[in-house]
Amino acid sequence: MLRKTLSVLLAVILLFAGLTPANAELNHPRQSWLRASTAGLFLHWGMRTSPGYTSCAAWEKAVTDGGWDAKYWIGEAKKLHAQYVVLASFHSKLGYARAWPSAVPGSCSTTRDFLGELIAAGKAEGIKVINYMTDDPQWYNEGLGSGKSWLNSSAYSKYKGKQVDLHTRDGFGEFGYDNFVEIMRRYPDLAGFWIDNDNAYWERNGLYERVRRDRPDYLLSNNNEDTPIMDTISNEQKTGMTPAYDYPQAVYTAAPRLIEACFKLPSSGAWWYSGSNSAVDYKLTLGRYLTNKGSDVKSLMAETAMVNGRFPSNQEAFNDFAAGFFGKIRESVEGTYGGGYDHGGFKPGFWNDGAHGVTTVSKTDPDKHYLHVLTKPSGSTLTLRDNGYKVKRVTDLRTGTVVAHSQAGGRLTLSGISSWDQYDTVFKVETGGREGVYPASSYTMSASASGGGHPAQAAADGDYATYWDATSAEPVSLRFDLGAPKRIQYLGINQREDSTTYPASNSARIKNYRVYVSADGKNWGSPVKTGSLPNHRGVQFIDLPVTTARHVRLEKVDGHGVDRLRVDEAWIGSAYPAG
């Protein structure tokens, strides 16, 4: 009751303050540029960047004397085929220094407007700039020692006309709030805020609602917490999966939510420049970039900017390499969706003979597909599920060489491949559309259990914003009524990507299953197929003995980890494409 009373009171306060509580908006025009993006460049840059400084003026002089130029950062972002830059200067472990002139006392700020210069340089080249904001004062004396602080509570208290302790979460939250407001007033061309976690003061005082009111075109991105009011959830430095580069295995949020994967480009060391010239693992970094792309996840790559703003030579060398590498396969990365998920496409993931990769689909031509082979097979052939697409032509995207192909049993096989790129062999696949797949309008769906607002029919409505929620029931079944007896050869299923496959204990995917058919929907007999689905992301297939029936029932016996099942789309194939 107390919580309810406080909630009502807060709503009244926000109403009289001219602020209405903001709601989560899964799709909004302000997000369109990020949805069209592939990657961003994350820059931790401040007084604690090596060599560290304790004076804002001294750090600013070193930056200026070192030749800092915003155009250099924008140029490096373009080499990475990134469409945005996140500037992290007001960062807890970087001394809370602000790289812009500020009228709000409390921590040091520069006289030169580094943030403004970066925004202007980005605008000139079509690169968006987002500003990082921290919520946490706990590192107030990091690098200074006991009894000292990067934060000046006395100066801020005088400015506010009341006592405020910046070393508390509430006090620092109030200070941060004022910085948000100042930035919104000063930088109309900023793209938004990237927020490290959250602060209760901001929530109580309607900060995010104010951002929506004052700058409705600003994006809000949150680190590690899927906060509904935010446009984006950013997943930080996920490791441990196999293959090591397959970052999306540890991402727990389903599209069409905007999702980032935030990772260090030098795979070891600090997020900011520590004075070392760390090595860049090309295969890991490029693999992360491409597997994220194959899952419609944005790659936010952190590079360690030195005080003068340049990158250590190993990172510069990688950026130079990336410019040419992505330039040769641009059409398969830019203007494409990830394949095997929300937008059709070939099956991604684990293929034949040790091969692994992702697929992409053109946004303007659904018959134009790309296969990205990140780990090559042991032989000269590549085989993967065709998802019902009739293949007309396959070429090596880099060379234009025609590649021999065949189709049988629901699989596409490319043969006679003698040359594999060490990081990503890309095949362009032109198709004549899908064959042998019953349209969703031709059958109806039902289920043995459904969660509120997520009925079985949502698994066949062609809309990936909706899904069937089977709850935690086990066993649980999804049923197809084809309206009349029809030929049945396989089932396709896209389970919702709102659980991880790494670690497997968090997976909500089907493990063991049974498939039944029936003439009347009442008498099912023995299953026509039993088996197991792998704990893998993307579309999965169940091949059946060819039969004719009106009713089909897919039953989940148990799962890989979490007792839950959600299905975006499921369909029946009547026959495989041949060729």
Coordinates of C-alpha atoms in Angstrom, one line a residue:
M1 CA 0.0 0.0 0.0
L2 CA 2.8 2.4 0.8
R3 CA 4.5 1.7 -2.5
K4 CA 1.2 2.4 -4.3
T5 CA 0.7 5.6 -2.4
L6 CA 4.2 6.8 -3.3
S7 CA 3.7 5.9 -7.0
V8 CA 0.5 8.0 -7.1
L9 CA 2.2 10.9 -5.4
L10 CA 5.1 10.7 -7.8
A11 CA 2.7 10.7 -10.8
V12 CA 1.0 13.9 -9.4
I13 CA 4.3 15.6 -8.8
L14 CA 5.4 14.8 -12.4
L15 CA 2.0 16.0 -13.8
F16 CA 2.3 19.4 -12.0
A17 CA 5.9 19.7 -13.1
G18 CA 4.8 19.5 -16.7
L19 CA 6.2 16.0 -17.2
T20 CA 4.2 12.9 -18.0
P21 CA 5.7 9.5 -17.3
A22 CA 7.3 8.2 -20.5
N23 CA 6.4 4.8 -21.9
A24 CA 8.6 2.3 -23.7
E25 CA 8.5 2.8 -27.5
L26 CA 9.7 -0.2 -29.3
N27 CA 9.7 1.6 -32.7
H28 CA 9.9 5.4 -33.1
P29 CA 11.1 7.6 -35.9
R30 CA 14.0 8.9 -33.8
Q31 CA 15.4 5.3 -33.9
S32 CA 15.4 5.0 -37.7
W33 CA 19.0 6.1 -38.2
L34 CA 20.3 3.6 -35.6
R35 CA 18.2 0.8 -37.1
A36 CA 19.8 1.5 -40.4
S37 CA 23.3 1.4 -38.8
T38 CA 25.7 -1.4 -38.4
A39 CA 28.3 -0.2 -35.9
G40 CA 29.5 2.5 -33.6
L41 CA 32.9 3.7 -32.2
F42 CA 33.1 4.0 -28.4
L43 CA 35.7 6.3 -27.0
H44 CA 36.6 6.5 -23.3
W45 CA 38.6 9.7 -23.1
G46 CA 39.5 11.9 -20.1
M47 CA 42.0 13.0 -17.5
R48 CA 42.8 9.5 -16.4
T49 CA 43.8 8.5 -19.9
S50 CA 47.6 7.8 -19.8
P51 CA 49.5 9.9 -18.9
G52 CA 47.0 10.8 -16.1
Y53 CA 46.3 14.4 -15.0
T54 CA 44.8 15.9 -11.9
S55 CA 44.1 19.3 -13.5
C56 CA 41.6 19.8 -16.2
A57 CA 43.5 22.8 -17.5
A58 CA 46.7 20.7 -17.8
W59 CA 44.9 17.9 -19.5
E60 CA 43.2 20.3 -21.9
K61 CA 46.6 21.9 -22.7
A62 CA 48.1 18.5 -23.4
V63 CA 45.2 17.5 -25.7
T64 CA 45.4 20.8 -27.6
D65 CA 49.2 20.8 -27.8
G66 CA 49.0 17.1 -29.0
G67 CA 47.0 18.2 -32.0
W68 CA 43.6 16.8 -31.2
D69 CA 41.3 16.9 -34.2
A70 CA 37.7 15.7 -34.2
K71 CA 37.9 15.0 -37.9
Y72 CA 40.5 12.3 -37.1
W73 CA 38.0 10.4 -34.9
I74 CA 35.2 10.7 -37.5
G75 CA 37.6 9.4 -40.2
E76 CA 38.6 6.4 -38.1
A77 CA 34.9 5.7 -37.5
K78 CA 34.3 5.7 -41.2
K79 CA 37.1 3.2 -41.8
L80 CA 35.3 0.8 -39.4
H81 CA 32.1 1.4 -41.4
A82 CA 30.6 2.8 -38.2
Q83 CA 27.7 5.3 -38.4
Y84 CA 28.0 6.8 -34.9
V85 CA 30.4 7.7 -32.1
V86 CA 29.9 7.5 -28.4
L87 CA 32.1 9.9 -26.4
A88 CA 32.7 8.8 -22.8
S89 CA 34.5 11.6 -21.0
F90 CA 32.3 12.2 -18.0
H91 CA 33.3 8.8 -16.7
S92 CA 33.7 7.6 -13.1
K93 CA 37.2 6.1 -13.7
L94 CA 38.3 9.0 -15.9
G95 CA 38.1 11.7 -13.2
Y96 CA 34.6 13.0 -13.9
A97 CA 36.1 15.6 -16.2
R98 CA 33.8 17.0 -18.8
A99 CA 35.1 17.6 -22.3
W100 CA 32.9 20.7 -22.8
P101 CA 32.5 24.1 -21.2
S102 CA 30.0 23.8 -18.3
A103 CA 28.3 26.4 -16.2
V104 CA 27.5 23.7 -13.7
P105 CA 30.2 23.5 -11.0
G106 CA 30.9 20.2 -9.3
S107 CA 33.7 18.6 -11.4
C108 CA 36.1 20.1 -13.8
S109 CA 35.3 21.0 -17.4
T110 CA 37.3 22.2 -20.3
T111 CA 37.2 25.7 -21.9
R112 CA 37.6 24.2 -25.4
D113 CA 34.4 22.6 -26.6
F114 CA 35.7 19.1 -27.6
L115 CA 32.1 17.7 -27.6
G116 CA 30.8 20.4 -29.8
E117 CA 33.7 20.1 -32.2
L118 CA 33.1 16.3 -32.4
I119 CA 29.3 16.8 -33.1
A120 CA 30.1 19.3 -35.9
A121 CA 32.7 17.1 -37.5
G122 CA 30.3 14.1 -37.3
K123 CA 27.5 16.1 -38.8
A124 CA 29.7 17.1 -41.8
E125 CA 30.3 13.4 -42.6
G126 CA 26.9 11.9 -41.7
I127 CA 28.2 10.4 -38.4
K128 CA 26.0 10.7 -35.3
V129 CA 27.5 11.6 -31.9
I130 CA 26.1 10.3 -28.6
N131 CA 27.3 11.5 -25.2
Y132 CA 28.0 9.1 -22.3
M133 CA 26.7 9.9 -18.9
T134 CA 27.6 8.0 -15.7
D135 CA 25.4 7.6 -12.7
D136 CA 28.0 6.5 -10.1
P137 CA 30.1 8.7 -7.8
Q138 CA 31.9 5.8 -6.0
W139 CA 35.2 6.5 -7.8
Y140 CA 35.4 10.1 -6.6
N141 CA 39.0 9.7 -5.3
E142 CA 40.3 7.1 -7.8
G143 CA 43.9 8.0 -8.6
L144 CA 43.9 10.8 -6.0
G145 CA 44.1 8.9 -2.7
S146 CA 42.3 9.2 0.6
G147 CA 40.8 12.5 1.6
K148 CA 40.7 13.9 -2.0
S149 CA 38.0 14.0 -4.6
W150 CA 37.4 14.7 -8.2
L151 CA 34.0 16.1 -7.1
N152 CA 33.4 19.6 -5.5
S153 CA 30.4 19.4 -3.3
S154 CA 31.0 22.9 -1.9
A155 CA 30.9 24.6 -5.3
Y156 CA 27.9 22.7 -6.4
S157 CA 26.0 23.4 -3.1
K158 CA 26.7 27.1 -3.5
Y159 CA 25.4 26.9 -7.1
K160 CA 22.2 25.2 -5.9
G161 CA 21.7 27.3 -2.8
K162 CA 21.5 24.2 -0.6
Q163 CA 23.7 21.5 0.8
V164 CA 24.4 18.7 -1.7
D165 CA 26.9 15.9 -1.1
L166 CA 28.1 14.7 -4.5
H167 CA 29.6 11.6 -3.0
T168 CA 26.1 10.2 -2.4
R169 CA 24.0 8.6 -5.2
D170 CA 21.2 11.1 -4.8
G171 CA 23.6 14.1 -4.7
F172 CA 25.5 12.9 -7.7
G173 CA 22.2 12.2 -9.4
E174 CA 21.1 15.8 -9.0
F175 CA 24.4 17.0 -10.4
G176 CA 24.1 14.6 -13.3
Y177 CA 20.5 15.8 -13.9
D178 CA 21.7 19.4 -14.3
N179 CA 24.4 18.3 -16.8
F180 CA 21.8 16.5 -18.9
V181 CA 19.7 19.6 -19.0
E182 CA 22.7 21.8 -19.9
I183 CA 23.8 19.5 -22.7
M184 CA 20.3 19.3 -24.2
R185 CA 20.1 23.1 -24.3
R186 CA 23.5 23.5 -25.9
Y187 CA 23.7 20.7 -28.4
P188 CA 20.6 20.3 -30.6
D189 CA 22.6 18.2 -33.1
L190 CA 23.6 15.6 -30.4
A191 CA 22.0 12.2 -31.2
G192 CA 21.3 11.3 -27.6
F193 CA 22.7 9.9 -24.3
W194 CA 24.4 6.6 -23.6
I195 CA 23.8 6.0 -19.9
D196 CA 25.9 3.7 -17.7
N197 CA 23.3 2.0 -15.5
D198 CA 20.8 4.2 -13.7
N199 CA 20.2 6.6 -10.8
A200 CA 17.2 6.6 -8.5
Y201 CA 17.2 10.4 -8.4
W202 CA 16.8 10.6 -12.2
E203 CA 13.9 8.1 -12.0
R204 CA 12.1 10.0 -9.2
N205 CA 12.5 13.4 -10.9
G206 CA 11.5 12.4 -14.4
L207 CA 14.8 12.9 -16.1
Y208 CA 14.0 10.6 -19.0
E209 CA 10.6 12.1 -19.4
R210 CA 12.2 15.5 -19.6
V211 CA 14.6 14.3 -22.3
R212 CA 11.6 13.0 -24.3
R213 CA 9.9 16.4 -23.9
D214 CA 12.9 18.7 -24.5
R215 CA 14.7 16.7 -27.2
P216 CA 12.2 14.2 -28.6
D217 CA 14.8 13.2 -31.3
Y218 CA 17.4 12.1 -28.8
L219 CA 18.1 8.4 -28.3
L220 CA 18.5 6.9 -24.9
S221 CA 20.7 3.9 -24.5
N222 CA 21.3 2.0 -21.3
N223 CA 24.2 -0.2 -20.4
N224 CA 23.6 -3.8 -19.2
E225 CA 20.0 -3.1 -18.1
D226 CA 17.0 -3.6 -20.4
T227 CA 15.2 -0.5 -19.2
P228 CA 11.9 -0.1 -21.0
I229 CA 12.0 3.7 -21.5
M230 CA 15.4 3.4 -23.2
D231 CA 15.6 3.0 -27.0
T232 CA 18.5 0.6 -26.8
I233 CA 20.0 -2.1 -24.5
S234 CA 23.7 -2.4 -24.7
N235 CA 25.4 -5.7 -23.8
E236 CA 28.9 -5.2 -22.5
Q237 CA 31.9 -7.5 -23.3
K238 CA 30.4 -10.9 -23.6
T239 CA 33.0 -13.7 -23.7
G240 CA 33.3 -17.5 -23.2
M241 CA 31.1 -18.8 -26.0
T242 CA 32.1 -21.1 -28.9
P243 CA 33.1 -19.9 -31.4
A244 CA 34.6 -17.1 -29.4
Y245 CA 33.5 -14.4 -31.9
D246 CA 29.8 -15.4 -31.8
Y247 CA 28.8 -12.6 -29.5
P248 CA 25.0 -12.9 -29.9
Q249 CA 25.0 -16.2 -28.1
A250 CA 25.1 -14.2 -24.9
V251 CA 22.6 -11.5 -25.9
Y252 CA 19.3 -12.0 -24.1
T253 CA 17.0 -9.4 -25.8
A254 CA 14.9 -10.2 -28.8
A255 CA 14.6 -8.0 -31.9
P256 CA 12.9 -5.8 -32.9
R257 CA 14.3 -4.2 -29.7
L258 CA 17.3 -2.1 -30.6
I259 CA 20.4 -4.0 -29.3
E260 CA 24.0 -3.2 -29.0
A261 CA 27.0 -5.4 -28.4
C262 CA 29.7 -3.2 -26.6
F263 CA 33.2 -4.7 -26.7
K264 CA 36.8 -3.8 -26.7
L265 CA 38.5 -3.7 -30.0
P266 CA 41.9 -4.5 -28.4
S267 CA 40.5 -7.7 -26.8
S268 CA 42.6 -7.2 -23.6
G269 CA 43.5 -4.3 -21.4
A270 CA 41.5 -1.3 -20.1
W271 CA 38.6 0.3 -21.9
W272 CA 40.6 3.6 -22.0
Y273 CA 44.2 4.2 -23.0
S274 CA 46.6 2.9 -20.3
G275 CA 49.8 3.6 -22.1
S276 CA 50.1 0.2 -23.8
N277 CA 49.8 -0.6 -27.5
S278 CA 47.6 -3.7 -27.1
A279 CA 47.2 -6.1 -29.9
V280 CA 44.0 -6.4 -31.9
D281 CA 42.7 -9.9 -32.5
Y282 CA 41.5 -9.5 -36.1
K283 CA 39.5 -12.7 -36.3
L284 CA 37.8 -12.1 -33.0
T285 CA 36.9 -8.5 -33.8
L286 CA 35.8 -9.0 -37.4
G287 CA 33.8 -12.1 -36.3
R288 CA 32.0 -10.2 -33.6
Y289 CA 31.2 -7.4 -36.0
L290 CA 29.8 -9.9 -38.6
T291 CA 27.9 -12.2 -36.2
N292 CA 26.3 -9.1 -34.6
K293 CA 25.3 -7.9 -38.1
G294 CA 23.9 -11.4 -38.8
S295 CA 21.6 -11.0 -35.7
D296 CA 20.7 -7.3 -36.3
V297 CA 22.8 -6.3 -33.2
K298 CA 24.8 -3.1 -33.5
S299 CA 28.6 -3.5 -32.8
L300 CA 29.8 -0.7 -30.5
M301 CA 33.5 -1.1 -30.6
A302 CA 35.7 0.5 -28.0
E303 CA 39.0 1.9 -29.1
T304 CA 41.5 3.4 -26.6
A305 CA 42.1 7.0 -27.6
M306 CA 45.3 8.6 -26.3
V307 CA 45.4 12.0 -24.7
N308 CA 46.0 13.6 -28.1
G309 CA 43.0 11.7 -29.5
R310 CA 44.9 9.4 -31.8
F311 CA 44.8 5.6 -31.4
P312 CA 47.8 3.4 -30.7
S313 CA 49.4 2.1 -33.9
N314 CA 48.0 -1.4 -33.6
Q315 CA 44.4 0.0 -33.6
E316 CA 45.2 2.4 -36.4
A317 CA 46.5 -0.5 -38.5
F318 CA 43.3 -2.5 -37.8
N319 CA 41.2 0.5 -38.8
D320 CA 43.1 0.8 -42.1
F321 CA 42.6 -2.9 -42.8
A322 CA 38.9 -2.8 -41.9
A323 CA 38.4 0.1 -44.4
G324 CA 39.4 -2.1 -47.3
F325 CA 38.0 -5.4 -45.8
F326 CA 34.5 -4.0 -45.4
G327 CA 34.7 -2.0 -48.6
K328 CA 34.9 -5.2 -50.7
I329 CA 31.8 -6.7 -49.1
R330 CA 29.9 -3.6 -48.4
E331 CA 26.6 -4.7 -50.1
S332 CA 26.4 -7.7 -47.8
V333 CA 26.7 -5.6 -44.6
E334 CA 25.1 -2.3 -45.3
G335 CA 21.5 -2.2 -46.3
T336 CA 20.9 -5.8 -45.1
Y337 CA 19.0 -7.6 -42.3
G338 CA 20.4 -10.5 -40.4
G339 CA 19.2 -13.8 -42.0
G340 CA 17.4 -16.7 -40.4
Y341 CA 15.6 -14.6 -37.8
D342 CA 13.0 -11.8 -38.4
H343 CA 13.4 -11.3 -42.1
G344 CA 13.7 -14.7 -43.7
G345 CA 17.0 -15.9 -45.1
F346 CA 19.2 -19.0 -44.9
K347 CA 19.9 -20.8 -41.7
P348 CA 22.8 -19.2 -39.7
G349 CA 25.2 -20.8 -37.2
F350 CA 26.8 -24.2 -37.3
W351 CA 27.1 -25.7 -40.8
N352 CA 28.9 -28.8 -42.2
D353 CA 32.4 -30.1 -41.5
G354 CA 33.2 -27.5 -38.8
A355 CA 31.9 -24.5 -40.7
H356 CA 30.2 -21.6 -38.9
G357 CA 28.8 -18.3 -40.1
V358 CA 25.9 -16.0 -40.5
T359 CA 23.6 -14.9 -43.3
T360 CA 22.2 -11.5 -44.4
V361 CA 19.3 -10.5 -46.6
S362 CA 19.0 -7.3 -48.7
K363 CA 16.5 -4.8 -47.3
T364 CA 15.4 -3.9 -50.8
D365 CA 15.4 -7.3 -52.5
P366 CA 14.3 -10.3 -50.5
D367 CA 15.7 -12.6 -53.1
K368 CA 19.3 -11.4 -52.6
H369 CA 21.1 -13.2 -49.8
Y370 CA 24.7 -13.4 -48.5
L371 CA 26.4 -16.3 -46.7
H372 CA 29.3 -15.2 -44.5
V373 CA 31.6 -18.1 -43.8
L374 CA 33.6 -17.1 -40.7
T375 CA 35.0 -20.5 -39.9
K376 CA 35.6 -22.5 -43.1
P377 CA 34.7 -26.2 -43.5
S378 CA 37.4 -28.8 -43.5
G379 CA 36.7 -29.6 -47.2
S380 CA 35.8 -27.8 -50.4
T381 CA 32.0 -27.8 -50.0
L382 CA 29.6 -25.8 -47.9
T383 CA 26.2 -27.2 -46.9
L384 CA 23.4 -25.4 -45.1
R385 CA 19.6 -25.4 -44.8
D386 CA 17.9 -23.5 -47.7
N387 CA 14.8 -22.5 -45.7
G388 CA 12.7 -23.2 -48.8
Y389 CA 14.5 -20.7 -51.1
K390 CA 15.0 -21.8 -54.7
V391 CA 18.6 -20.8 -55.6
K392 CA 19.3 -19.5 -59.1
R393 CA 22.9 -18.3 -58.9
V394 CA 25.8 -18.2 -56.4
T395 CA 28.9 -16.0 -56.8
D396 CA 31.9 -15.2 -54.6
L397 CA 31.2 -11.6 -53.7
R398 CA 34.8 -10.5 -53.6
T399 CA 35.8 -12.0 -56.9
G400 CA 32.6 -12.4 -58.8
T401 CA 33.4 -16.0 -59.6
V402 CA 30.4 -18.2 -60.2
V403 CA 30.2 -21.0 -57.6
A404 CA 28.7 -24.4 -58.4
H405 CA 25.6 -25.3 -56.4
S406 CA 23.0 -27.9 -55.9
Q407 CA 19.8 -28.3 -53.8
A408 CA 18.4 -31.5 -52.3
G409 CA 16.7 -32.6 -49.0
G410 CA 16.2 -29.0 -47.9
R411 CA 19.9 -28.2 -48.2
L412 CA 22.0 -25.9 -50.4
T413 CA 25.5 -27.2 -51.2
L414 CA 28.2 -25.1 -52.7
S415 CA 31.1 -27.1 -54.2
G416 CA 34.5 -26.8 -55.7
I417 CA 35.6 -24.0 -53.4
S418 CA 39.4 -23.8 -53.4
S419 CA 40.0 -20.4 -51.8
W420 CA 38.7 -19.2 -48.5
D421 CA 39.2 -15.8 -47.0
Q422 CA 40.9 -16.1 -43.6
Y423 CA 38.2 -14.0 -41.9
D424 CA 35.0 -14.0 -44.0
T425 CA 34.3 -15.7 -47.3
V426 CA 31.1 -14.1 -48.6
F427 CA 28.9 -15.8 -51.2
K428 CA 26.1 -13.8 -52.9
V429 CA 23.1 -16.0 -53.4
E430 CA 20.3 -15.0 -55.8
T431 CA 17.0 -16.8 -55.4
G432 CA 13.6 -17.2 -57.0
G433 CA 11.8 -16.9 -53.7
R434 CA 10.6 -19.6 -51.4
E435 CA 8.9 -22.8 -52.6
G436 CA 6.9 -25.5 -50.9
V437 CA 6.0 -23.4 -47.8
Y438 CA 2.3 -23.1 -46.9
P439 CA 1.3 -19.4 -46.5
A440 CA 0.2 -18.6 -42.9
S441 CA -3.2 -17.5 -44.2
S442 CA -4.0 -21.1 -45.3
Y443 CA -4.0 -22.6 -41.8
T444 CA -4.9 -21.8 -38.2
M445 CA -3.0 -22.3 -35.0
S446 CA -3.9 -23.4 -31.5
A447 CA -1.9 -24.5 -28.4
S448 CA -2.2 -26.5 -25.3
A449 CA -1.1 -23.4 -23.2
S450 CA -0.7 -19.7 -24.0
G451 CA 0.3 -16.7 -21.9
G452 CA -1.9 -13.7 -21.7
G453 CA -1.8 -11.6 -24.9
H454 CA 0.4 -14.1 -26.7
P455 CA -1.9 -16.7 -28.4
A456 CA -0.8 -19.5 -30.7
Q457 CA -2.0 -17.6 -33.8
A458 CA 0.8 -15.1 -33.2
A459 CA 3.3 -17.8 -34.3
A460 CA 1.9 -17.6 -37.8
D461 CA 1.0 -13.9 -38.3
G462 CA 4.1 -12.8 -40.1
D463 CA 4.8 -10.2 -37.4
Y464 CA 7.9 -10.7 -35.3
A465 CA 6.8 -8.1 -32.8
T466 CA 4.2 -10.7 -31.7
Y467 CA 4.8 -14.2 -30.5
W468 CA 3.2 -17.3 -28.9
D469 CA 4.1 -17.6 -25.3
A470 CA 3.8 -21.3 -24.2
T471 CA 4.6 -20.2 -20.6
S472 CA 6.5 -22.7 -18.5
A473 CA 4.2 -25.6 -19.2
E474 CA 5.8 -29.0 -20.1
P475 CA 5.0 -30.8 -22.2
V476 CA 3.3 -28.1 -24.3
S477 CA 2.2 -28.3 -27.9
L478 CA 1.6 -26.0 -30.9
R479 CA -1.0 -27.2 -33.4
F480 CA -1.5 -26.5 -37.1
D481 CA -4.9 -27.0 -38.8
L482 CA -4.3 -27.0 -42.6
G483 CA -8.1 -27.0 -43.3
A484 CA -7.8 -30.1 -45.4
P485 CA -5.4 -33.1 -45.8
K486 CA -2.2 -31.8 -47.4
R487 CA 1.3 -33.1 -48.0
I488 CA 3.7 -32.5 -45.1
Q489 CA 7.5 -32.8 -45.3
Y490 CA 9.1 -30.6 -42.6
L491 CA 8.5 -28.0 -39.9
G492 CA 10.3 -24.7 -39.5
I493 CA 10.4 -22.8 -36.2
N494 CA 11.9 -19.5 -35.1
Q495 CA 12.0 -19.5 -31.3
R496 CA 12.2 -16.1 -29.7
E497 CA 15.7 -14.8 -29.2
D498 CA 15.0 -13.5 -25.6
S499 CA 17.3 -16.0 -23.9
T500 CA 20.9 -16.9 -24.3
T501 CA 22.5 -20.0 -25.7
Y502 CA 25.6 -19.2 -23.7
P503 CA 25.4 -20.0 -20.9
A504 CA 23.1 -22.9 -21.8
S505 CA 21.4 -22.8 -18.4
N506 CA 19.7 -19.6 -19.5
S507 CA 18.3 -21.0 -22.8
A508 CA 14.5 -21.2 -23.2
R509 CA 14.8 -23.3 -26.4
I510 CA 13.2 -26.7 -27.2
K511 CA 15.4 -29.7 -26.5
N512 CA 13.4 -32.9 -27.0
Y513 CA 10.3 -32.8 -29.1
R514 CA 7.6 -35.1 -30.6
V515 CA 5.6 -34.5 -33.8
Y516 CA 2.1 -36.0 -34.3
V517 CA -0.3 -35.9 -37.3
S518 CA -4.1 -36.4 -37.3
A519 CA -7.0 -36.5 -39.6
D520 CA -9.5 -35.1 -37.2
G521 CA -7.4 -33.2 -34.6
K522 CA -8.6 -35.7 -31.9
N523 CA -6.9 -39.0 -32.6
W524 CA -3.2 -38.5 -32.9
G525 CA -1.7 -42.0 -32.5
S526 CA 2.0 -42.4 -32.1
P527 CA 4.5 -39.6 -33.0
V528 CA 5.7 -39.6 -36.6
K529 CA 9.0 -38.1 -35.4
T530 CA 10.9 -37.7 -32.1
G531 CA 14.2 -36.0 -31.7
S532 CA 16.2 -33.1 -30.2
L533 CA 16.9 -29.6 -31.4
P534 CA 20.3 -28.1 -30.8
N535 CA 20.7 -25.2 -28.4
H536 CA 21.4 -22.8 -31.2
R537 CA 20.0 -19.5 -32.3
G538 CA 18.1 -18.8 -35.5
V539 CA 15.6 -20.9 -37.5
Q540 CA 15.5 -24.6 -36.8
F541 CA 14.0 -27.4 -38.9
I542 CA 12.4 -30.8 -38.2
D543 CA 12.3 -33.1 -41.2
L544 CA 9.4 -35.6 -41.2
P545 CA 8.5 -38.8 -43.1
V546 CA 6.5 -37.5 -46.0
T547 CA 2.8 -37.8 -45.1
T548 CA -0.6 -36.4 -45.8
A549 CA -2.7 -35.0 -42.9
R550 CA -4.8 -32.0 -41.9
H551 CA -3.6 -31.6 -38.4
V552 CA 0.0 -31.3 -37.2
R553 CA 1.1 -31.1 -33.5
L554 CA 4.6 -30.1 -32.4
E555 CA 5.1 -31.0 -28.8
K556 CA 7.9 -29.7 -26.6
V557 CA 8.9 -32.4 -24.2
D558 CA 11.6 -30.4 -22.3
G559 CA 14.0 -27.5 -22.8
H560 CA 17.7 -26.8 -22.7
G561 CA 17.6 -24.6 -19.6
V562 CA 14.8 -22.3 -18.6
D563 CA 11.3 -23.8 -18.5
R564 CA 9.8 -21.4 -20.9
L565 CA 9.0 -21.3 -24.7
R566 CA 8.2 -18.4 -26.9
V567 CA 7.9 -18.8 -30.7
D568 CA 8.0 -15.9 -33.2
E569 CA 7.0 -17.9 -36.3
A570 CA 6.4 -21.5 -37.2
W571 CA 5.5 -23.0 -40.6
I572 CA 5.0 -26.2 -42.6
G573 CA 6.9 -27.2 -45.7
S574 CA 5.2 -29.4 -48.3
A575 CA 8.3 -30.1 -50.3
Y576 CA 11.9 -29.1 -50.7
P577 CA 13.2 -26.9 -53.5
A578 CA 15.3 -29.0 -56.0
G579 CA 18.0 -28.0 -58.4

